[in-house]
Tab-separated table of C-alpha atoms in Angstrom:
chain	number	residue	atom	x	y	z
A	25	UNK	CA	-27.277	4.170	48.473
A	26	UNK	CA	-29.768	2.253	46.609
A	27	UNK	CA	-28.971	2.448	42.945
A	28	UNK	CA	-32.161	4.015	41.872
A	29	UNK	CA	-30.751	6.920	44.293
A	30	UNK	CA	-27.705	7.226	43.152
A	31	UNK	CA	-28.910	6.484	39.254
A	32	UNK	CA	-31.276	9.664	40.132
A	33	UNK	CA	-28.489	11.772	41.661
A	34	UNK	CA	-25.791	11.007	38.934
A	35	UNK	CA	-28.269	11.783	35.947
A	36	UNK	CA	-29.679	14.884	37.607
A	37	UNK	CA	-26.085	16.406	37.894
A	38	UNK	CA	-25.185	15.252	34.542
A	39	UNK	CA	-28.313	16.347	33.017
A	40	UNK	CA	-27.966	19.920	34.678
A	41	UNK	CA	-24.401	20.179	33.671
A	42	UNK	CA	-25.104	19.215	30.347
A	43	UNK	CA	-27.958	22.002	30.061
A	44	UNK	CA	-26.233	24.351	31.460
A	45	UNK	CA	-23.034	23.923	28.566
A	46	UNK	CA	-25.920	24.160	25.983
A	47	UNK	CA	-27.269	27.229	27.148
A	48	UNK	CA	-23.625	28.327	27.597
A	49	UNK	CA	-22.785	26.859	23.597
A	50	UNK	CA	-25.754	28.461	22.533
A	51	UNK	CA	-25.224	31.980	23.906
A	52	UNK	CA	-21.618	31.992	22.281
A	53	UNK	CA	-23.034	30.990	19.234
A	54	UNK	CA	-25.235	33.773	18.943
A	55	UNK	CA	-22.701	36.227	20.647
A	56	UNK	CA	-20.347	35.326	17.795
A	57	UNK	CA	-23.409	35.362	14.882
A	58	UNK	CA	-24.186	38.787	16.159
A	59	UNK	CA	-20.783	40.021	16.146
A	60	UNK	CA	-20.213	38.522	12.955
A	61	UNK	CA	-23.651	40.372	11.399
A	62	UNK	CA	-22.659	43.481	12.351
A	63	UNK	CA	-18.582	43.760	11.586
A	64	UNK	CA	-16.917	44.904	8.744
A	65	UNK	CA	-14.727	42.492	6.826
A	66	UNK	CA	-11.027	42.849	5.229
A	67	UNK	CA	-8.453	40.996	4.756
A	68	UNK	CA	-5.472	40.365	7.250
A	69	UNK	CA	-1.922	38.907	7.119
A	70	UNK	CA	-0.685	36.035	9.392
A	71	UNK	CA	2.825	38.029	10.478
A	72	UNK	CA	3.680	35.691	13.661
A	73	UNK	CA	2.432	32.555	15.050
A	74	UNK	CA	2.544	32.201	18.897
A	75	UNK	CA	3.133	28.898	20.520
A	76	UNK	CA	1.738	28.031	23.674
A	77	UNK	CA	2.677	24.473	25.351
A	78	UNK	CA	0.932	23.113	28.540
A	79	UNK	CA	2.089	20.315	30.247
A	80	UNK	CA	0.099	17.899	32.451
A	81	UNK	CA	1.339	14.684	34.460
A	82	UNK	CA	-0.919	11.533	34.106
A	83	UNK	CA	-1.707	9.521	37.513
A	84	UNK	CA	1.116	7.347	36.595
A	85	UNK	CA	3.524	10.328	36.603
A	86	UNK	CA	4.034	10.606	32.769
A	87	UNK	CA	4.661	14.195	31.722
A	88	UNK	CA	2.773	14.947	28.567
A	89	UNK	CA	3.474	18.605	26.763
A	90	UNK	CA	1.027	20.089	24.029
A	91	UNK	CA	1.686	22.985	21.782
A	92	UNK	CA	-0.749	24.573	20.156
A	93	UNK	CA	-0.033	27.732	17.522
A	94	UNK	CA	-1.830	31.113	17.754
A	95	UNK	CA	-1.473	33.231	15.126
A	96	UNK	CA	-1.465	36.861	15.113
A	97	UNK	CA	-2.917	38.506	12.309
A	98	UNK	CA	-2.247	42.700	11.309
A	99	UNK	CA	-4.998	44.462	8.975
A	100	UNK	CA	-5.224	47.721	7.803
A	101	UNK	CA	-8.483	49.946	8.383
A	102	UNK	CA	-8.458	53.769	7.378
A	103	UNK	CA	-4.800	53.728	6.702
A	104	UNK	CA	-4.526	52.930	10.537
A	105	UNK	CA	-3.034	49.817	11.084
A	106	UNK	CA	-4.416	47.012	13.625
A	107	UNK	CA	-2.878	43.288	14.780
A	108	UNK	CA	-4.788	41.093	17.000
A	109	UNK	CA	-3.821	37.488	18.436
A	110	UNK	CA	-6.645	34.712	17.760
A	111	UNK	CA	-8.107	33.194	20.753
A	112	UNK	CA	-8.257	29.864	18.625
A	113	UNK	CA	-4.979	27.816	18.306
A	114	UNK	CA	-4.047	24.667	16.642
A	115	UNK	CA	-1.702	22.027	16.370
A	116	UNK	CA	-0.546	21.763	13.755
A	117	UNK	CA	-0.895	25.325	12.731
A	118	UNK	CA	-3.858	25.868	10.756
A	119	UNK	CA	-2.062	29.421	8.931
A	120	UNK	CA	1.243	29.969	7.913
A	121	UNK	CA	3.140	33.138	8.302
A	122	UNK	CA	2.266	35.713	5.938
A	123	UNK	CA	-0.965	33.817	4.682
A	124	UNK	CA	-4.127	36.579	3.886
A	125	UNK	CA	-6.768	35.482	6.296
A	126	UNK	CA	-10.668	36.785	6.365
A	127	UNK	CA	-10.894	39.722	9.028
A	128	UNK	CA	-14.030	40.162	10.807
A	129	UNK	CA	-13.997	43.456	12.741
A	130	UNK	CA	-16.357	46.053	14.907
A	131	UNK	CA	-16.545	49.186	12.741
A	132	UNK	CA	-16.628	51.576	15.728
A	133	UNK	CA	-13.695	49.980	17.167
A	134	UNK	CA	-11.452	48.086	15.000
A	135	UNK	CA	-9.056	46.983	17.585
A	136	UNK	CA	-11.967	44.503	18.206
A	137	UNK	CA	-11.324	41.869	15.683
A	138	UNK	CA	-10.977	38.246	15.045
A	139	UNK	CA	-10.462	35.786	12.265
A	140	UNK	CA	-13.611	35.383	10.418
A	141	UNK	CA	-13.175	31.900	9.308
A	142	UNK	CA	-16.020	29.060	10.724
A	143	UNK	CA	-13.655	27.040	12.778
A	144	UNK	CA	-12.206	29.945	14.203
A	145	UNK	CA	-15.692	31.774	15.155
A	146	UNK	CA	-17.446	28.846	15.930
A	147	UNK	CA	-15.084	26.472	17.699
A	148	UNK	CA	-15.669	27.187	21.086
A	149	UNK	CA	-19.519	27.484	21.164
A	150	UNK	CA	-19.208	23.837	19.118
A	151	UNK	CA	-17.544	22.108	21.866
A	152	UNK	CA	-19.347	23.424	24.670
A	153	UNK	CA	-22.583	23.111	22.924
A	154	UNK	CA	-21.775	19.389	21.679
A	155	UNK	CA	-20.523	18.663	25.684
A	156	UNK	CA	-23.917	19.556	26.434
A	157	UNK	CA	-25.687	17.594	23.754
A	158	UNK	CA	-23.488	14.583	25.322
A	159	UNK	CA	-24.125	15.080	28.996
A	160	UNK	CA	-27.949	15.775	28.773
A	161	UNK	CA	-29.162	12.853	27.265
A	162	UNK	CA	-27.108	10.430	29.323
A	163	UNK	CA	-28.002	12.297	31.818
A	164	UNK	CA	-31.889	11.723	31.265
A	165	UNK	CA	-31.622	8.316	30.564
A	166	UNK	CA	-29.799	7.706	33.923
A	167	UNK	CA	-32.415	10.116	35.797
A	168	UNK	CA	-35.091	8.157	33.833
A	169	UNK	CA	-33.359	4.436	35.110
A	170	UNK	CA	-33.118	5.872	38.673
A	171	UNK	CA	-36.713	6.703	39.153
A	172	UNK	CA	-38.003	3.474	37.591
A	173	UNK	CA	-35.365	1.664	39.734
A	174	UNK	CA	-36.842	3.624	42.902
A	175	UNK	CA	-40.445	2.685	41.651
A	176	UNK	CA	-39.956	-0.999	41.239
A	177	UNK	CA	-38.171	-1.188	44.999
A	178	UNK	CA	-41.339	0.994	46.502
């Protein structure tokens, strides 16, 4: 396969993946922003930190274990207690047991709630969108280089 064709194909794949990641990141951010705009706010308390450990094996056979801590938060709405586990974990833990945290919840369904901090709300959209920001221009440059090489050979 000619270098120009390889650059064009790889660039096209990278660019397409980048655009998809950008779109997903934007959709996640828009969904989160919409939820936060319509949600009610209250204070909750971190009642538990749950550890989740993932194990990976490198090509050299080394085992790596990573632990992230996910806070479980309780809050009260209309004298009724609700709790949820955050979908965002971290190492070291971003919260301590007993800590007060802002909570955003759906007024029609208070069981639909999340920690209302910037990082908890927008970490996933930032990561996915950030990967899209990296992949898209790399793909565009590779695609353009492949097209240029192909034109020069022709």
